[in-house]
Tab-separated table of C-alpha atoms in Angstrom:
chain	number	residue	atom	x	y	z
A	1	UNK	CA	173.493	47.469	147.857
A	2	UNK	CA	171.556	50.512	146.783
A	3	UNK	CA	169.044	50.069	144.200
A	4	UNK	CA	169.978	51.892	141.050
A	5	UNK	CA	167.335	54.365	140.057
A	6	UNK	CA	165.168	54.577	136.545
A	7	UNK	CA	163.519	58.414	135.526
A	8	UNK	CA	160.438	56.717	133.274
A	9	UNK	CA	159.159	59.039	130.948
A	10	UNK	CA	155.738	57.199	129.750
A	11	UNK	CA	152.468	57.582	129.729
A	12	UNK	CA	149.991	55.623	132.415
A	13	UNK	CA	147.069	53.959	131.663
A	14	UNK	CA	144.988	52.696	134.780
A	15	UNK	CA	143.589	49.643	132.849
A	16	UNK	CA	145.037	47.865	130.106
A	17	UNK	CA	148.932	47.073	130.723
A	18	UNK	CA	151.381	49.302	128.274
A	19	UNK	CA	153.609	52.091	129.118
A	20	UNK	CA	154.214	52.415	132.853
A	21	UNK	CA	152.036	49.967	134.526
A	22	UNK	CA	154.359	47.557	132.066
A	23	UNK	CA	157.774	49.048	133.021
A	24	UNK	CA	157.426	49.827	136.796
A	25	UNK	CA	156.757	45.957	137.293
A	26	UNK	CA	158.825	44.721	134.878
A	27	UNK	CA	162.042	47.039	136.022
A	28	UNK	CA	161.186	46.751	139.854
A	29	UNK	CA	161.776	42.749	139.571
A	30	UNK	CA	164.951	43.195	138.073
A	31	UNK	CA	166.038	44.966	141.474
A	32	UNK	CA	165.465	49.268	140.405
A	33	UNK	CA	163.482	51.642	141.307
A	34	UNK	CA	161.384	52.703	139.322
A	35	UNK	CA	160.421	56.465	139.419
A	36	UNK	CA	157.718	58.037	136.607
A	37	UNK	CA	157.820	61.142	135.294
A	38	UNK	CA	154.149	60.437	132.832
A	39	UNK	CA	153.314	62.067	130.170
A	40	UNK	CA	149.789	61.867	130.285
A	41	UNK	CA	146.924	59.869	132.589
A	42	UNK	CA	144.736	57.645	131.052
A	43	UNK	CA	141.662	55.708	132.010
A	44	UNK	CA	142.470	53.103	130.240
A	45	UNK	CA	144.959	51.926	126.801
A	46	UNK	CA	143.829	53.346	123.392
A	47	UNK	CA	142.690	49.544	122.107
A	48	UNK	CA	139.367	50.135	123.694
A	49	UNK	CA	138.368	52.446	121.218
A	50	UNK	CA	137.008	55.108	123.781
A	51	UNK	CA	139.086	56.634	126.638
A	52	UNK	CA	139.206	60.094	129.118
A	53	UNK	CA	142.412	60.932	129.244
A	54	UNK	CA	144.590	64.247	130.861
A	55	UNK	CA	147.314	65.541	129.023
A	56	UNK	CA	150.673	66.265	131.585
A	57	UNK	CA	152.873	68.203	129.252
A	58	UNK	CA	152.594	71.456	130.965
A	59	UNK	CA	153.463	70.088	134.761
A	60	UNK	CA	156.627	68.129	133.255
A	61	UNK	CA	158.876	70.965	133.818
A	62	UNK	CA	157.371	71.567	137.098
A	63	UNK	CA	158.384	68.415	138.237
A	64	UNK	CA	162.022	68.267	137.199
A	65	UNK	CA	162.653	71.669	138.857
A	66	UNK	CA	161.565	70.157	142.166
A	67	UNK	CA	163.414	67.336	141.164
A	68	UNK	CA	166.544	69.053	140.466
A	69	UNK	CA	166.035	71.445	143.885
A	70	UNK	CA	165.930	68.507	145.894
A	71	UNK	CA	169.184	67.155	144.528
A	72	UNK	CA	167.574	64.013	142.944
A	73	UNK	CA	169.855	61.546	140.905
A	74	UNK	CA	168.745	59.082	138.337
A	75	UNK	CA	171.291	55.949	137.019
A	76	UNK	CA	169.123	55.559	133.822
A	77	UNK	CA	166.582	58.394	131.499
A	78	UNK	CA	163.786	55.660	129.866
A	79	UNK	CA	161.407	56.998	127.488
A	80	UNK	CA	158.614	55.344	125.659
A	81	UNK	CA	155.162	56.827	123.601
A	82	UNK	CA	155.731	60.382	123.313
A	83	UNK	CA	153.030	62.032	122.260
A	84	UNK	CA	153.912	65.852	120.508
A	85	UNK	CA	157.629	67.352	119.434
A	86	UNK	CA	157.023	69.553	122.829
A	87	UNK	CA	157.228	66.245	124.989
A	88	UNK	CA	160.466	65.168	122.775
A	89	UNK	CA	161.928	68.288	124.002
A	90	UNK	CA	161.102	67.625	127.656
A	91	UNK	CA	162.579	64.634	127.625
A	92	UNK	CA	165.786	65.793	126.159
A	93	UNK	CA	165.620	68.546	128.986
A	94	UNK	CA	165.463	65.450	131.283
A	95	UNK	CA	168.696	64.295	129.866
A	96	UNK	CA	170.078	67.079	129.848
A	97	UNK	CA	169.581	67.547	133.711
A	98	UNK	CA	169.551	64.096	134.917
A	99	UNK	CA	171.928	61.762	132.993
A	100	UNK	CA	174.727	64.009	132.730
A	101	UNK	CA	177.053	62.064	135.137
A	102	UNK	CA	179.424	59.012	134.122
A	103	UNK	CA	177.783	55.961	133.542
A	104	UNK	CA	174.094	57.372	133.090
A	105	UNK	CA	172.163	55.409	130.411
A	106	UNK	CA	169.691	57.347	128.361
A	107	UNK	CA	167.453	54.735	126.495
A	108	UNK	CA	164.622	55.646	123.717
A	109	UNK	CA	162.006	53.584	122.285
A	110	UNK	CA	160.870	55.773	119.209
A	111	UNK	CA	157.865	54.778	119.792
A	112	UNK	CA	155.948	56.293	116.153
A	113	UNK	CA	154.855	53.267	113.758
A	114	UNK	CA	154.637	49.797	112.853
A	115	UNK	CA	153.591	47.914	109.906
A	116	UNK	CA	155.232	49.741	107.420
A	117	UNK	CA	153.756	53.326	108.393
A	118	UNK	CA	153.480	56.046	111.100
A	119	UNK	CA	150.737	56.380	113.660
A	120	UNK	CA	148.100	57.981	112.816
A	121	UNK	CA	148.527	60.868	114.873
A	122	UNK	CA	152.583	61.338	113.788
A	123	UNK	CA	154.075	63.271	110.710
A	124	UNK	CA	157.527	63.574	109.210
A	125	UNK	CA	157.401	66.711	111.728
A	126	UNK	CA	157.825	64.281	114.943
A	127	UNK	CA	160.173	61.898	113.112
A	128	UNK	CA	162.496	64.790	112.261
A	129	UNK	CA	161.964	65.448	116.004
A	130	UNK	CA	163.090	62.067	117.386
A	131	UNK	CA	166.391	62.147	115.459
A	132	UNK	CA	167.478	64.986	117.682
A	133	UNK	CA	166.230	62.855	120.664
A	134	UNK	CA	168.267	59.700	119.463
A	135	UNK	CA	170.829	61.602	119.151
A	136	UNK	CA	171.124	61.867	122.918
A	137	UNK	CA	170.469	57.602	123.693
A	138	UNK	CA	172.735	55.137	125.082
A	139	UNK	CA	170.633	53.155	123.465
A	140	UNK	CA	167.839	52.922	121.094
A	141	UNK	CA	165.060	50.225	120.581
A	142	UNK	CA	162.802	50.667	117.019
A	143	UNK	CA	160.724	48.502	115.354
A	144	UNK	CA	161.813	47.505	111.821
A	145	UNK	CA	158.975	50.166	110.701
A	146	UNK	CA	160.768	52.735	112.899
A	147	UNK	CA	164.188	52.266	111.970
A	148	UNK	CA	163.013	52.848	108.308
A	149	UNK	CA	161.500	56.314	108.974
A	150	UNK	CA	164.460	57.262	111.413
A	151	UNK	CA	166.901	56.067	108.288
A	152	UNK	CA	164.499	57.703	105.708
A	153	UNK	CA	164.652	54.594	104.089
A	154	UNK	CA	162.063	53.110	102.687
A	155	UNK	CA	160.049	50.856	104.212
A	156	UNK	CA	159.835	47.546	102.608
A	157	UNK	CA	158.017	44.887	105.448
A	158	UNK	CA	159.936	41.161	103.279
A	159	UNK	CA	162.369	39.732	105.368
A	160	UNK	CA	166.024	41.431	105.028
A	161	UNK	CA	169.169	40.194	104.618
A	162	UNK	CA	171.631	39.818	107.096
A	163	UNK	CA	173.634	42.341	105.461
A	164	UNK	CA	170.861	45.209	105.230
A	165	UNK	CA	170.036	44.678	108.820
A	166	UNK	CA	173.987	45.290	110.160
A	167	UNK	CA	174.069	48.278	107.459
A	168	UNK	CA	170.782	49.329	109.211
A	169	UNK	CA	172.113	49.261	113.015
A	170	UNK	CA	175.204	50.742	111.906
A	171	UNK	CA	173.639	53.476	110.552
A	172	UNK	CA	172.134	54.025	113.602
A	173	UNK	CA	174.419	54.138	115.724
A	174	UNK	CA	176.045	56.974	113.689
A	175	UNK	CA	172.364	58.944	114.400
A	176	UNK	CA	173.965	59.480	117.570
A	177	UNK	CA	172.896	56.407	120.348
A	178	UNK	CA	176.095	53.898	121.337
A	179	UNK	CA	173.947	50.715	120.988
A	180	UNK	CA	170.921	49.694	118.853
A	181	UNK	CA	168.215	46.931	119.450
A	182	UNK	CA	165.551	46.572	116.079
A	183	UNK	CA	162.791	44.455	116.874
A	184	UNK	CA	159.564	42.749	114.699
A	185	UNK	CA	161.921	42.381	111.727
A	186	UNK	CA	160.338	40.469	109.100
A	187	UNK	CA	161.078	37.289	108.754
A	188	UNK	CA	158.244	34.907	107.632
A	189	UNK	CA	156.645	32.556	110.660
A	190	UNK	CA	159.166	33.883	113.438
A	191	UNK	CA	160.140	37.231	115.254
A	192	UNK	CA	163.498	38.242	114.674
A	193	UNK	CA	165.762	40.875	117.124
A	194	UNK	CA	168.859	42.270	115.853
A	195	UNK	CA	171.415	44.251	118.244
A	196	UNK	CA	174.511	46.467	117.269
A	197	UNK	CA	177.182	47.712	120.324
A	198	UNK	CA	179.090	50.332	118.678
A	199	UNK	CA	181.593	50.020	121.634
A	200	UNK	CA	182.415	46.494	120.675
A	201	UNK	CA	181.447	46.660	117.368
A	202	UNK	CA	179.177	43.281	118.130
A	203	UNK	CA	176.519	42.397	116.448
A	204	UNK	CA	174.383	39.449	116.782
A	205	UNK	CA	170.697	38.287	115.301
A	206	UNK	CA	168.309	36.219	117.261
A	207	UNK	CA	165.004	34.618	116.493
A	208	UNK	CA	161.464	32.889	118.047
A	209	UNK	CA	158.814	31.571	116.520
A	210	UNK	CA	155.867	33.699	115.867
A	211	UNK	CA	152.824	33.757	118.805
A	212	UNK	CA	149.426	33.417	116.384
A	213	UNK	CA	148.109	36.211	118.864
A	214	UNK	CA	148.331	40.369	119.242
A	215	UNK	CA	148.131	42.302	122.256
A	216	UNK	CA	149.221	45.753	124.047
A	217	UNK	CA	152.464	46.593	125.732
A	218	UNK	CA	155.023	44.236	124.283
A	219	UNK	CA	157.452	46.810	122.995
A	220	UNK	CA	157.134	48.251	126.403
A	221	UNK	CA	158.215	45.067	128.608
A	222	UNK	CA	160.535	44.578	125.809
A	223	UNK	CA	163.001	47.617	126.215
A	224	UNK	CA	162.109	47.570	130.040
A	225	UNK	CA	163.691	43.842	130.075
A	226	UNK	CA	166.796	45.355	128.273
A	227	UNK	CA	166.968	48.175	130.698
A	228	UNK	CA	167.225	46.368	133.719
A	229	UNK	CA	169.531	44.028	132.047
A	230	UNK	CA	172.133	46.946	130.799
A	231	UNK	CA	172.032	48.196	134.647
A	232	UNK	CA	172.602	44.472	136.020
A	233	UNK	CA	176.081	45.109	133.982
A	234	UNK	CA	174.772	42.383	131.226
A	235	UNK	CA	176.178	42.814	127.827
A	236	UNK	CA	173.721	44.039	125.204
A	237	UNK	CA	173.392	40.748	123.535
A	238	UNK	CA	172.376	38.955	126.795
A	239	UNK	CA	169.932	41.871	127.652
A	240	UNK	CA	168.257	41.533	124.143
A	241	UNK	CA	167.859	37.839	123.861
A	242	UNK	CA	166.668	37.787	127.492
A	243	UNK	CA	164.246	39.845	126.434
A	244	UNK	CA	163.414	38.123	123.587
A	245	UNK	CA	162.682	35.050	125.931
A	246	UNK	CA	160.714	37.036	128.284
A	247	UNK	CA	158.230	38.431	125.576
A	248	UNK	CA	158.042	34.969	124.054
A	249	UNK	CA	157.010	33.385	127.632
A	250	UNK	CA	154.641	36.431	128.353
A	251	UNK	CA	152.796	36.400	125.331
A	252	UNK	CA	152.185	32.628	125.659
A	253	UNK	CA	150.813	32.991	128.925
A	254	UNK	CA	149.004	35.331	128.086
A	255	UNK	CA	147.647	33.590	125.239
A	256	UNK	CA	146.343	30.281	127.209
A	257	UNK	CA	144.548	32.865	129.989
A	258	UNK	CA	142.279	33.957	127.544
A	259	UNK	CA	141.531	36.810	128.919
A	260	UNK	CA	140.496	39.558	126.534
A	261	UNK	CA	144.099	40.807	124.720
A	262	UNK	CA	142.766	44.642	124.924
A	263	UNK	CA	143.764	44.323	128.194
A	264	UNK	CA	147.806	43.322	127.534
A	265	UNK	CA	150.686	41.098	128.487
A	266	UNK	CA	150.262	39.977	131.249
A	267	UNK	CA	153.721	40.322	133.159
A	268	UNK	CA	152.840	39.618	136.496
A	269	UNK	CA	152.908	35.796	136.965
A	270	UNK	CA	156.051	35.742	134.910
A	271	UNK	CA	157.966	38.234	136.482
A	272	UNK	CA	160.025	36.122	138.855
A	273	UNK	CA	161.641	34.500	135.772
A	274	UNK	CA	163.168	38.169	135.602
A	275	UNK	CA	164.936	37.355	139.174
A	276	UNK	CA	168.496	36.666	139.655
């Protein structure tokens, strides 16, 4: 059977694991290829406190025209860390061109805040930006803390009720994307993962307990997990509580290594628990 094909719009970071060198492993196990479009080069992830890094933007475009001469086809659009409203509008360009036919999947990972607030580097500008890119997603996958500023609600970080968090992936869902996944909402000493399906009008909560330990890349495995799920033909539920259970086993692996957590997740002894 022919491997269905992924267009990965992320940055790459040669050392520390986030972004691509998170989703081409994590993807490629669950049986697709895995093709990057990045953003930007890094020398290594921004936890380091010092980096060199090379901006992309401008040879984007470039790209996808020799892309789109050559007649390449793409089953899924999968973006992460954006990092400017001009890269949210290459990315929607990539849509535009390359999901178009039945059956595409476009997913987005707003990737803009956490803990209440925005990045540093992000305004209301870029927010205002990623609505119009949400807009064009299958599927979406915020934080709690990104769901807020895409709802322009505000941003209160106590645990919610069940019936604010269905209001909230309802919501949405009417931005524009079919399905919704929010992750890290608050809820005391565990993680909790909501999912909507606007299809099916399904919606389900799941929790795990809390991991006392922090590191890089989570969010990206995370969505990658539910990627390769949606294209194995699992339901969204499945695809978000086997990610869930990935992230959970990941992090405590990574947490008995003891290696130094700058350096993320790491994926790779875990990833035939991804096989099928």
């Amino acid at each position: 059977m022919k491997a269905k094909r992924v267009l990965a719009v992320h940055d790459l970071c040669s050392f520390g694991r986030c972004s691509l060198t998170a989703a081409i492993p994590v993807i490629s196990a669950m049986g697709m290829q895995v093709c990057p479009l990045p953003t930007a080069f890094f020398s290594n992830n921004l936890t380091y406190g010092e980096f060199t890094f090379h901006d992309f933007t401008d040879k984007m475009t470039g790209f996808m025209d020799r892309w789109e001469k050559l007649g390449f086809a793409y089953d899924a659009v999968y973006s992460g860390f954006l990092a400017s409203v001009e890269q949210i509008e290459v990315v929607r360009d990539a849509v535009k061109r390359f999901a178009s036919h039945v059956g595409s999947l476009v997913v987005v990972d707003p990737a803009m805040g956490d803990d209440g607030k925005l990045y540093p580097v992000f305004g209301l500008e870029y927010v205002e930006a990623m609505r119009t890119l949400v807009k064009e997603a299958t599927l979406i996958t915020p934080n709690f803390t990104e769901a807020c500023f895409l709802l322009n609600e505000p941003c209160d970080m106590t645990a919610p009720s069940e019936e604010k968090l269905r209001a909230m992936t309802e919501k949405l869902a009417a931005l524009g994307a079919k399905q919704v996944v929010i992750t890290s909402v608050p809820a005391d000493d565990e993680i909790k993962v909501v999912s909507f399906d606007s299809a099916t009008g399904e919606y389900a909560e799941r929790t795990t307990p809390r991991i006392p330990f922090t590191t890089c890349g989570t969010g990206d495995v995370f969505t990658s997990v539910v990627t390769g799920a949606l294209l194995r033909g699992e339901t969204l539920s499945a695809a978000a509580e086997l990610a869930m259970r990935f992230i959970s086993r990941v992090m405590e692996y990574t947490k008995d290594a003891g290696t130094d957590p700058r350096e993320g997740v790491i994926v790779e002894p875990c990833l035939k628990e991804l096989l099928r």
